[in-house]
Amino acid sequence: MSLTHIQSFVAVAEEGHVGRAARRLHLTQPPLSRHILALEDELGTRLFERTPRGMRLLPAGEAFLRHARRILAEVDAAVHTVRGVTAGRQGA
Amino acid sequence: MSLTHIQSFVAVAEEGHVGRAARRLHLTQPPLSRHILALEDELGTRLFERTPRGMRLLPAGEAFLRHARRILAEVDAAVHTVRGVTAGRQGA
DNA sequence: AATGGTTACGGATCCCGTAACGATC
DNA sequence: GATCGTTACGGGATCCGTAACCATT
């Protein structure tokens, strides 16, 4: 499990499409597809249903999505907080 | 920024010592030391003060630690939630 | 010289992109 | 046969561990 995989998952969930998500992430389809497969493998469950149109979230995927967003938001908050602390001490 | 780096940071923060944290993580000192340096580099700030005894958290490090723990807890929660959803649907 | 963190270096592993493939309409 | 996702494969980047180094006591 890596933050990259989580970001990839969120992008695919939001786009419903590996190709579009890949473009959004400045990546090609194969690595992105592998991220999702690795995640599903690690969690032991399918997160998406593969349809002829693209990818649709399964219930496990919807549950994971909520956590995934929180994780990424928390990472952002961590970075901003540290920058804030540093700025408050005039940038050393 | 990676989950591995965050885990490393928490271990060093809790042990106050790269060597002990390394043992706890089943790793050697050099890679662990590099994780911390990479994190500090990426955040643009020192997180620890290097003392002759080991590593002591700086204010930026203390702030980061709170977020780091929340991130790791959230990742755990994500895994457990997905496993729970799957179990509730009799294990597909 | 002992202790603790960091840098050098080499080999294994990982990971991306191109190309080829498989399945569905 | 067009559209999507996935698998094969090769080359570059990453990352660990051993060894050597530097600083403090």
PDB file of N, CA, C and O (backbone and C1' of nucleotides) in Angstrom, chain D residues 5-23:
ATOM      1  P    DG D   5     -10.685   1.619 -18.945  1.00  0.00           P
ATOM      2  O5'  DG D   5     -10.059   0.165 -18.660  1.00  0.00           O
ATOM      3  C5'  DG D   5     -10.880  -0.815 -18.053  1.00  0.00           C
ATOM      4  C4'  DG D   5     -10.204  -2.171 -18.113  1.00  0.00           C
ATOM      5  C3'  DG D   5      -8.932  -2.283 -17.271  1.00  0.00           C
ATOM      6  O3'  DG D   5      -9.013  -3.430 -16.431  1.00  0.00           O
ATOM      7  C1'  DG D   5      -8.512  -2.972 -19.504  1.00  0.00           C
ATOM      8  P    DT D   6      -7.838  -3.757 -15.402  1.00  0.00           P
ATOM      9  O5'  DT D   6      -6.880  -4.719 -16.260  1.00  0.00           O
ATOM     10  C5'  DT D   6      -7.416  -5.917 -16.773  1.00  0.00           C
ATOM     11  C4'  DT D   6      -6.363  -6.716 -17.516  1.00  0.00           C
ATOM     12  C3'  DT D   6      -5.089  -7.036 -16.728  1.00  0.00           C
ATOM     13  O3'  DT D   6      -4.888  -8.434 -16.806  1.00  0.00           O
ATOM     14  C1'  DT D   6      -4.562  -6.186 -18.873  1.00  0.00           C
ATOM     15  P    DT D   7      -3.726  -9.130 -16.023  1.00  0.00           P
ATOM     16  O5'  DT D   7      -2.593  -9.354 -17.130  1.00  0.00           O
ATOM     17  C5'  DT D   7      -2.708 -10.456 -18.000  1.00  0.00           C
ATOM     18  C4'  DT D   7      -1.547 -10.458 -18.983  1.00  0.00           C
ATOM     19  C3'  DT D   7      -0.168 -10.761 -18.383  1.00  0.00           C
ATOM     20  O3'  DT D   7       0.441 -11.718 -19.236  1.00  0.00           O
ATOM     21  C1'  DT D   7      -0.063  -8.804 -19.657  1.00  0.00           C
ATOM     22  P    DA D   8       1.797 -12.422 -18.812  1.00  0.00           P
ATOM     23  O5'  DA D   8       2.876 -11.914 -19.868  1.00  0.00           O
ATOM     24  C5'  DA D   8       2.532 -11.139 -20.992  1.00  0.00           C
ATOM     25  C4'  DA D   8       3.713 -11.017 -21.943  1.00  0.00           C
ATOM     26  C3'  DA D   8       5.079 -11.414 -21.393  1.00  0.00           C
ATOM     27  O3'  DA D   8       5.904 -11.717 -22.512  1.00  0.00           O
ATOM     28  C1'  DA D   8       4.976  -9.053 -21.643  1.00  0.00           C
ATOM     29  P    DC D   9       7.421 -12.272 -22.260  1.00  0.00           P
ATOM     30  O5'  DC D   9       8.279 -10.933 -22.347  1.00  0.00           O
ATOM     31  C5'  DC D   9       8.137 -10.091 -23.500  1.00  0.00           C
ATOM     32  C4'  DC D   9       8.957  -8.827 -23.333  1.00  0.00           C
ATOM     33  C3'  DC D   9      10.288  -8.992 -22.595  1.00  0.00           C
ATOM     34  O3'  DC D   9      11.287  -8.394 -23.384  1.00  0.00           O
ATOM     35  C1'  DC D   9       9.101  -7.158 -21.746  1.00  0.00           C
ATOM     36  P    DG D  10      12.802  -8.834 -23.275  1.00  0.00           P
ATOM     37  O5'  DG D  10      13.508  -7.419 -23.154  1.00  0.00           O
ATOM     38  C5'  DG D  10      13.180  -6.401 -24.093  1.00  0.00           C
ATOM     39  C4'  DG D  10      13.508  -5.038 -23.516  1.00  0.00           C
ATOM     40  C3'  DG D  10      14.871  -4.934 -22.826  1.00  0.00           C
ATOM     41  O3'  DG D  10      15.479  -3.724 -23.239  1.00  0.00           O
ATOM     42  C1'  DG D  10      13.181  -4.208 -21.365  1.00  0.00           C
ATOM     43  P    DG D  11      16.989  -3.406 -23.011  1.00  0.00           P
ATOM     44  O5'  DG D  11      16.911  -2.036 -22.200  1.00  0.00           O
ATOM     45  C5'  DG D  11      16.267  -0.899 -22.793  1.00  0.00           C
ATOM     46  C4'  DG D  11      16.145   0.190 -21.758  1.00  0.00           C
ATOM     47  C3'  DG D  11      17.435   0.541 -21.028  1.00  0.00           C
ATOM     48  O3'  DG D  11      17.466   1.944 -20.806  1.00  0.00           O
ATOM     49  C1'  DG D  11      15.825  -0.195 -19.474  1.00  0.00           C
ATOM     50  P    DG D  12      18.703   2.657 -20.211  1.00  0.00           P
ATOM     51  O5'  DG D  12      18.059   3.463 -18.993  1.00  0.00           O
ATOM     52  C5'  DG D  12      16.896   4.265 -19.226  1.00  0.00           C
ATOM     53  C4'  DG D  12      16.254   4.645 -17.909  1.00  0.00           C
ATOM     54  C3'  DG D  12      17.210   5.265 -16.896  1.00  0.00           C
ATOM     55  O3'  DG D  12      16.530   6.334 -16.245  1.00  0.00           O
ATOM     56  C1'  DG D  12      16.224   3.307 -15.969  1.00  0.00           C
ATOM     57  P    DA D  13      17.290   7.361 -15.326  1.00  0.00           P
ATOM     58  O5'  DA D  13      16.627   7.084 -13.904  1.00  0.00           O
ATOM     59  C5'  DA D  13      15.211   7.191 -13.784  1.00  0.00           C
ATOM     60  C4'  DA D  13      14.741   6.469 -12.544  1.00  0.00           C
ATOM     61  C3'  DA D  13      15.382   6.964 -11.241  1.00  0.00           C
ATOM     62  O3'  DA D  13      14.336   7.282 -10.342  1.00  0.00           O
ATOM     63  C1'  DA D  13      15.508   4.593 -11.389  1.00  0.00           C
ATOM     64  P    DT D  14      14.680   7.966  -8.932  1.00  0.00           P
ATOM     65  O5'  DT D  14      14.478   6.738  -7.939  1.00  0.00           O
ATOM     66  C5'  DT D  14      13.321   5.918  -8.096  1.00  0.00           C
ATOM     67  C4'  DT D  14      13.383   4.766  -7.107  1.00  0.00           C
ATOM     68  C3'  DT D  14      13.868   5.155  -5.709  1.00  0.00           C
ATOM     69  O3'  DT D  14      12.918   4.641  -4.799  1.00  0.00           O
ATOM     70  C1'  DT D  14      15.065   3.275  -6.523  1.00  0.00           C
ATOM     71  P    DC D  15      12.969   4.915  -3.243  1.00  0.00           P
ATOM     72  O5'  DC D  15      13.780   3.642  -2.725  1.00  0.00           O
ATOM     73  C5'  DC D  15      13.236   2.333  -2.916  1.00  0.00           C
ATOM     74  C4'  DC D  15      14.080   1.353  -2.160  1.00  0.00           C
ATOM     75  C3'  DC D  15      14.680   1.954  -0.885  1.00  0.00           C
ATOM     76  O3'  DC D  15      14.682   0.976   0.145  1.00  0.00           O
ATOM     77  C1'  DC D  15      16.397   1.189  -2.279  1.00  0.00           C
ATOM     78  P    DC D  16      15.004   1.368   1.694  1.00  0.00           P
ATOM     79  O5'  DC D  16      15.692   0.055   2.247  1.00  0.00           O
ATOM     80  C5'  DC D  16      15.248  -1.217   1.793  1.00  0.00           C
ATOM     81  C4'  DC D  16      16.426  -2.162   1.677  1.00  0.00           C
ATOM     82  C3'  DC D  16      17.338  -2.121   2.895  1.00  0.00           C
ATOM     83  O3'  DC D  16      17.407  -3.390   3.528  1.00  0.00           O
ATOM     84  C1'  DC D  16      18.594  -1.840   0.865  1.00  0.00           C
ATOM     85  P    DG D  17      18.080  -3.513   4.988  1.00  0.00           P
ATOM     86  O5'  DG D  17      19.586  -3.926   4.635  1.00  0.00           O
ATOM     87  C5'  DG D  17      19.819  -5.122   3.902  1.00  0.00           C
ATOM     88  C4'  DG D  17      21.299  -5.257   3.624  1.00  0.00           C
ATOM     89  C3'  DG D  17      22.186  -5.124   4.869  1.00  0.00           C
ATOM     90  O3'  DG D  17      23.223  -6.099   4.834  1.00  0.00           O
ATOM     91  C1'  DG D  17      22.796  -3.484   3.265  1.00  0.00           C
ATOM     92  P    DT D  18      24.262  -6.223   6.083  1.00  0.00           P
ATOM     93  O5'  DT D  18      25.658  -5.755   5.477  1.00  0.00           O
ATOM     94  C5'  DT D  18      26.156  -6.365   4.298  1.00  0.00           C
ATOM     95  C4'  DT D  18      27.427  -5.668   3.850  1.00  0.00           C
ATOM     96  C3'  DT D  18      28.480  -5.485   4.957  1.00  0.00           C
ATOM     97  O3'  DT D  18      29.743  -5.870   4.430  1.00  0.00           O
ATOM     98  C1'  DT D  18      27.993  -3.403   3.966  1.00  0.00           C
ATOM     99  P    DA D  19      31.067  -5.782   5.409  1.00  0.00           P
ATOM    100  O5'  DA D  19      31.639  -4.323   5.065  1.00  0.00           O
ATOM    101  C5'  DA D  19      31.859  -3.985   3.697  1.00  0.00           C
ATOM    102  C4'  DA D  19      32.343  -2.553   3.604  1.00  0.00           C
ATOM    103  C3'  DA D  19      33.376  -2.160   4.660  1.00  0.00           C
ATOM    104  O3'  DA D  19      34.447  -1.490   4.010  1.00  0.00           O
ATOM    105  C1'  DA D  19      31.640  -0.591   4.617  1.00  0.00           C
ATOM    106  P    DA D  20      35.823  -1.112   4.796  1.00  0.00           P
ATOM    107  O5'  DA D  20      35.747   0.483   4.845  1.00  0.00           O
ATOM    108  C5'  DA D  20      35.529   1.188   3.619  1.00  0.00           C
ATOM    109  C4'  DA D  20      35.122   2.613   3.933  1.00  0.00           C
ATOM    110  C3'  DA D  20      36.035   3.335   4.935  1.00  0.00           C
ATOM    111  O3'  DA D  20      36.474   4.550   4.357  1.00  0.00           O
ATOM    112  C1'  DA D  20      33.777   3.620   5.521  1.00  0.00           C
ATOM    113  P    DC D  21      37.459   5.535   5.185  1.00  0.00           P
ATOM    114  O5'  DC D  21      36.446   6.613   5.779  1.00  0.00           O
ATOM    115  C5'  DC D  21      35.524   7.263   4.899  1.00  0.00           C
ATOM    116  C4'  DC D  21      34.652   8.211   5.692  1.00  0.00           C
ATOM    117  C3'  DC D  21      35.409   9.088   6.686  1.00  0.00           C
ATOM    118  O3'  DC D  21      35.258  10.436   6.291  1.00  0.00           O
ATOM    119  C1'  DC D  21      33.417   8.186   7.626  1.00  0.00           C
ATOM    120  P    DC D  22      36.136  11.581   7.065  1.00  0.00           P
ATOM    121  O5'  DC D  22      35.091  12.208   8.077  1.00  0.00           O
ATOM    122  C5'  DC D  22      33.839  12.706   7.590  1.00  0.00           C
ATOM    123  C4'  DC D  22      33.009  13.187   8.760  1.00  0.00           C
ATOM    124  C3'  DC D  22      33.798  13.995   9.797  1.00  0.00           C
ATOM    125  O3'  DC D  22      33.079  15.186  10.064  1.00  0.00           O
ATOM    126  C1'  DC D  22      32.616  12.216  10.843  1.00  0.00           C
ATOM    127  P    DA D  23      33.680  16.297  11.096  1.00  0.00           P
ATOM    128  O5'  DA D  23      32.816  16.036  12.393  1.00  0.00           O
ATOM    129  C5'  DA D  23      31.405  16.122  12.298  1.00  0.00           C
ATOM    130  C4'  DA D  23      30.784  15.868  13.651  1.00  0.00           C
ATOM    131  C3'  DA D  23      31.443  16.621  14.801  1.00  0.00           C
ATOM    132  O3'  DA D  23      30.418  17.161  15.605  1.00  0.00           O
ATOM    133  C1'  DA D  23      31.404  14.302  15.278  1.00  0.00           C
TER     134       DA D  23
END
